[in-house]
PDB file of C-alpha atoms in Angstrom:
ATOM      1  CA  UNK O   1      -7.073  28.057   5.797  1.00  0.00           C
ATOM      2  CA  UNK O   2      -4.884  31.192   3.491  1.00  0.00           C
ATOM      3  CA  UNK O   3      -1.358  31.228   3.023  1.00  0.00           C
ATOM      4  CA  UNK O   4       0.134  34.327   3.741  1.00  0.00           C
ATOM      5  CA  UNK O   5       0.709  35.345   0.085  1.00  0.00           C
ATOM      6  CA  UNK O   6      -3.086  34.616  -0.302  1.00  0.00           C
ATOM      7  CA  UNK O   7      -3.887  36.585   2.693  1.00  0.00           C
ATOM      8  CA  UNK O   8      -2.073  39.512   1.383  1.00  0.00           C
ATOM      9  CA  UNK O   9      -3.336  39.075  -1.995  1.00  0.00           C
ATOM     10  CA  UNK O  10      -6.775  39.133  -1.032  1.00  0.00           C
ATOM     11  CA  UNK O  11      -6.174  41.861   1.711  1.00  0.00           C
ATOM     12  CA  UNK O  12      -4.384  44.269  -1.208  1.00  0.00           C
ATOM     13  CA  UNK O  13      -6.522  43.556  -4.301  1.00  0.00           C
ATOM     14  CA  UNK O  14     -10.269  42.299  -4.219  1.00  0.00           C
ATOM     15  CA  UNK O  15     -10.489  39.244  -6.717  1.00  0.00           C
ATOM     16  CA  UNK O  16     -12.570  39.034  -9.591  1.00  0.00           C
ATOM     17  CA  UNK O  17     -14.705  36.106 -10.547  1.00  0.00           C
ATOM     18  CA  UNK O  18     -12.046  35.070 -13.325  1.00  0.00           C
ATOM     19  CA  UNK O  19      -9.308  35.377 -10.169  1.00  0.00           C
ATOM     20  CA  UNK O  20     -11.281  33.072  -8.015  1.00  0.00           C
ATOM     21  CA  UNK O  21     -10.735  30.069 -10.358  1.00  0.00           C
ATOM     22  CA  UNK O  22      -8.364  27.689  -9.586  1.00  0.00           C
ATOM     23  CA  UNK O  23      -5.081  28.758 -10.591  1.00  0.00           C
ATOM     24  CA  UNK O  24      -3.954  25.163 -11.954  1.00  0.00           C
ATOM     25  CA  UNK O  25      -5.905  21.896 -12.873  1.00  0.00           C
ATOM     26  CA  UNK O  26      -5.926  19.470 -10.223  1.00  0.00           C
ATOM     27  CA  UNK O  27      -4.391  16.116 -10.923  1.00  0.00           C
ATOM     28  CA  UNK O  28      -5.602  12.657 -10.640  1.00  0.00           C
ATOM     29  CA  UNK O  29      -6.093  11.441  -7.125  1.00  0.00           C
ATOM     30  CA  UNK O  30      -3.230   9.187  -7.748  1.00  0.00           C
ATOM     31  CA  UNK O  31       0.036   9.103  -6.040  1.00  0.00           C
ATOM     32  CA  UNK O  32       2.315  12.596  -6.436  1.00  0.00           C
ATOM     33  CA  UNK O  33       6.223  12.272  -6.611  1.00  0.00           C
ATOM     34  CA  UNK O  34       8.310  14.129  -4.430  1.00  0.00           C
ATOM     35  CA  UNK O  35       9.779  15.873  -7.664  1.00  0.00           C
ATOM     36  CA  UNK O  36       6.242  16.495  -8.881  1.00  0.00           C
ATOM     37  CA  UNK O  37       5.248  18.125  -5.270  1.00  0.00           C
ATOM     38  CA  UNK O  38       8.652  20.121  -5.383  1.00  0.00           C
ATOM     39  CA  UNK O  39       7.903  21.281  -8.822  1.00  0.00           C
ATOM     40  CA  UNK O  40       4.664  22.524  -7.898  1.00  0.00           C
ATOM     41  CA  UNK O  41       5.613  24.299  -4.778  1.00  0.00           C
ATOM     42  CA  UNK O  42       7.935  26.092  -6.720  1.00  0.00           C
ATOM     43  CA  UNK O  43       5.802  27.229  -9.274  1.00  0.00           C
ATOM     44  CA  UNK O  44       2.848  28.211  -7.058  1.00  0.00           C
ATOM     45  CA  UNK O  45       5.426  30.192  -4.754  1.00  0.00           C
ATOM     46  CA  UNK O  46       6.947  31.870  -7.822  1.00  0.00           C
ATOM     47  CA  UNK O  47       3.641  33.131  -9.308  1.00  0.00           C
ATOM     48  CA  UNK O  48       2.247  34.220  -5.946  1.00  0.00           C
ATOM     49  CA  UNK O  49       5.337  36.491  -5.379  1.00  0.00           C
ATOM     50  CA  UNK O  50       5.354  37.684  -8.761  1.00  0.00           C
ATOM     51  CA  UNK O  51       1.677  38.599  -8.614  1.00  0.00           C
ATOM     52  CA  UNK O  52       1.915  40.454  -5.158  1.00  0.00           C
ATOM     53  CA  UNK O  53       4.992  42.192  -6.089  1.00  0.00           C
ATOM     54  CA  UNK O  54       2.926  43.752  -9.270  1.00  0.00           C
ATOM     55  CA  UNK O  55       0.075  44.437  -7.062  1.00  0.00           C
ATOM     56  CA  UNK O  56       2.136  46.349  -4.976  1.00  0.00           C
ATOM     57  CA  UNK O  57       3.125  48.215  -7.537  1.00  0.00           C
ATOM     58  CA  UNK O  58      -0.446  48.929  -8.643  1.00  0.00           C
ATOM     59  CA  UNK O  59      -1.902  49.574  -5.264  1.00  0.00           C
ATOM     60  CA  UNK O  60      -3.014  52.648  -3.677  1.00  0.00           C
ATOM     61  CA  UNK O  61      -0.809  52.021  -0.662  1.00  0.00           C
ATOM     62  CA  UNK O  62       0.972  54.978   0.972  1.00  0.00           C
ATOM     63  CA  UNK O  63       4.613  55.179   0.844  1.00  0.00           C
ATOM     64  CA  UNK O  64       5.029  53.956   4.731  1.00  0.00           C
ATOM     65  CA  UNK O  65       2.795  51.050   3.934  1.00  0.00           C
ATOM     66  CA  UNK O  66       5.006  49.897   1.161  1.00  0.00           C
ATOM     67  CA  UNK O  67       8.042  50.614   3.139  1.00  0.00           C
ATOM     68  CA  UNK O  68       6.704  48.286   5.593  1.00  0.00           C
ATOM     69  CA  UNK O  69       5.591  45.335   3.458  1.00  0.00           C
ATOM     70  CA  UNK O  70       9.054  45.541   1.214  1.00  0.00           C
ATOM     71  CA  UNK O  71      10.946  43.453   3.887  1.00  0.00           C
ATOM     72  CA  UNK O  72       8.273  41.079   3.995  1.00  0.00           C
ATOM     73  CA  UNK O  73       8.192  40.750   0.010  1.00  0.00           C
ATOM     74  CA  UNK O  74      12.075  40.448  -0.124  1.00  0.00           C
ATOM     75  CA  UNK O  75      12.134  37.653   2.598  1.00  0.00           C
ATOM     76  CA  UNK O  76       9.450  35.760   0.269  1.00  0.00           C
ATOM     77  CA  UNK O  77      11.121  36.348  -2.780  1.00  0.00           C
ATOM     78  CA  UNK O  78      14.347  34.796  -0.819  1.00  0.00           C
ATOM     79  CA  UNK O  79      12.518  31.868   0.558  1.00  0.00           C
ATOM     80  CA  UNK O  80      11.420  31.180  -3.295  1.00  0.00           C
ATOM     81  CA  UNK O  81      15.087  31.060  -4.138  1.00  0.00           C
ATOM     82  CA  UNK O  82      15.662  28.298  -1.437  1.00  0.00           C
ATOM     83  CA  UNK O  83      12.695  26.401  -2.283  1.00  0.00           C
ATOM     84  CA  UNK O  84      13.663  26.525  -6.150  1.00  0.00           C
ATOM     85  CA  UNK O  85      16.986  24.602  -4.864  1.00  0.00           C
ATOM     86  CA  UNK O  86      14.992  21.736  -3.478  1.00  0.00           C
ATOM     87  CA  UNK O  87      14.932  18.514  -5.360  1.00  0.00           C
ATOM     88  CA  UNK O  88      13.890  14.900  -4.588  1.00  0.00           C
ATOM     89  CA  UNK O  89      17.444  14.057  -3.465  1.00  0.00           C
ATOM     90  CA  UNK O  90      17.353  16.965  -0.943  1.00  0.00           C
ATOM     91  CA  UNK O  91      14.130  15.608   0.668  1.00  0.00           C
ATOM     92  CA  UNK O  92      15.385  12.055   0.974  1.00  0.00           C
ATOM     93  CA  UNK O  93      18.707  13.377   2.405  1.00  0.00           C
ATOM     94  CA  UNK O  94      16.075  15.695   5.013  1.00  0.00           C
ATOM     95  CA  UNK O  95      14.297  12.616   5.886  1.00  0.00           C
ATOM     96  CA  UNK O  96      17.433  10.536   6.612  1.00  0.00           C
ATOM     97  CA  UNK O  97      18.736  13.402   8.701  1.00  0.00           C
ATOM     98  CA  UNK O  98      15.179  13.609  10.529  1.00  0.00           C
ATOM     99  CA  UNK O  99      15.218   9.720  10.902  1.00  0.00           C
ATOM    100  CA  UNK O 100      18.782   9.778  12.527  1.00  0.00           C
ATOM    101  CA  UNK O 101      17.788  12.506  15.045  1.00  0.00           C
ATOM    102  CA  UNK O 102      14.690  10.675  16.158  1.00  0.00           C
ATOM    103  CA  UNK O 103      16.881   7.535  16.590  1.00  0.00           C
ATOM    104  CA  UNK O 104      19.287   9.371  18.962  1.00  0.00           C
ATOM    105  CA  UNK O 105      16.460  11.200  20.423  1.00  0.00           C
ATOM    106  CA  UNK O 106      14.943   7.707  21.042  1.00  0.00           C
ATOM    107  CA  UNK O 107      18.184   6.169  22.555  1.00  0.00           C
ATOM    108  CA  UNK O 108      18.338   9.192  24.932  1.00  0.00           C
ATOM    109  CA  UNK O 109      14.784   8.576  25.785  1.00  0.00           C
ATOM    110  CA  UNK O 110      15.510   4.758  26.622  1.00  0.00           C
ATOM    111  CA  UNK O 111      18.527   5.845  28.810  1.00  0.00           C
ATOM    112  CA  UNK O 112      16.575   8.694  30.719  1.00  0.00           C
ATOM    113  CA  UNK O 113      13.810   5.792  31.223  1.00  0.00           C
ATOM    114  CA  UNK O 114      16.261   3.733  32.582  1.00  0.00           C
ATOM    115  CA  UNK O 115      17.492   6.261  35.179  1.00  0.00           C
ATOM    116  CA  UNK O 116      14.095   6.935  35.937  1.00  0.00           C
ATOM    117  CA  UNK O 117      13.180   3.412  36.835  1.00  0.00           C
ATOM    118  CA  UNK O 118      16.267   3.160  38.704  1.00  0.00           C
ATOM    119  CA  UNK O 119      15.611   6.213  40.751  1.00  0.00           C
ATOM    120  CA  UNK O 120      12.221   5.170  41.374  1.00  0.00           C
ATOM    121  CA  UNK O 121      13.169   1.768  42.572  1.00  0.00           C
ATOM    122  CA  UNK O 122      15.697   3.545  45.036  1.00  0.00           C
ATOM    123  CA  UNK O 123      13.028   5.840  46.568  1.00  0.00           C
ATOM    124  CA  UNK O 124      10.930   2.880  47.110  1.00  0.00           C
ATOM    125  CA  UNK O 125      13.603   1.303  49.087  1.00  0.00           C
ATOM    126  CA  UNK O 126      14.219   4.525  50.826  1.00  0.00           C
ATOM    127  CA  UNK O 127      10.411   4.963  51.403  1.00  0.00           C
ATOM    128  CA  UNK O 128      10.263   1.314  52.751  1.00  0.00           C
ATOM    129  CA  UNK O 129      13.212   2.204  55.269  1.00  0.00           C
ATOM    130  CA  UNK O 130      11.949   5.165  56.447  1.00  0.00           C
ATOM    131  CA  UNK O 131       8.695   3.624  57.180  1.00  0.00           C
ATOM    132  CA  UNK O 132      10.402   0.807  59.132  1.00  0.00           C
ATOM    133  CA  UNK O 133      12.443   3.348  61.291  1.00  0.00           C
ATOM    134  CA  UNK O 134       9.441   5.482  62.114  1.00  0.00           C
ATOM    135  CA  UNK O 135       7.773   2.145  63.216  1.00  0.00           C
ATOM    136  CA  UNK O 136      10.586   1.104  65.280  1.00  0.00           C
ATOM    137  CA  UNK O 137      10.803   4.676  66.854  1.00  0.00           C
ATOM    138  CA  UNK O 138       7.140   4.812  67.505  1.00  0.00           C
ATOM    139  CA  UNK O 139       7.626   1.049  69.227  1.00  0.00           C
ATOM    140  CA  UNK O 140      10.445   2.496  71.490  1.00  0.00           C
ATOM    141  CA  UNK O 141       8.844   5.729  72.237  1.00  0.00           C
TER     142      UNK O 141
END
């Protein structure tokens, strides 16, 4: 699946055979640290945005097309700035925050599950009472 940047890149400028080669060598199949992953994402995002920006400058797009793409490019560049500030500690913090939220959600689900069980038990009791009441009414009629 193509990323948004790859899609724009392919749409704006056809690739030559040299451009179809991988941008970086693949690493071994061993585990990748969070820091390596962040650095890889940072580098890829910066290169793709820079490449897209230069392609837009060299393309034969109309000024209205460029005006439409300018906010998208600005948004992508600001996203890259946010990604650049990410480090392994931020990833750990984010994971800790997500785990805390999941724990809270699990507590809420447990409480709701208990309330639902209580409600179902009450409904069963009311159903039994209603059935007995109907049976008595039929016997008396």
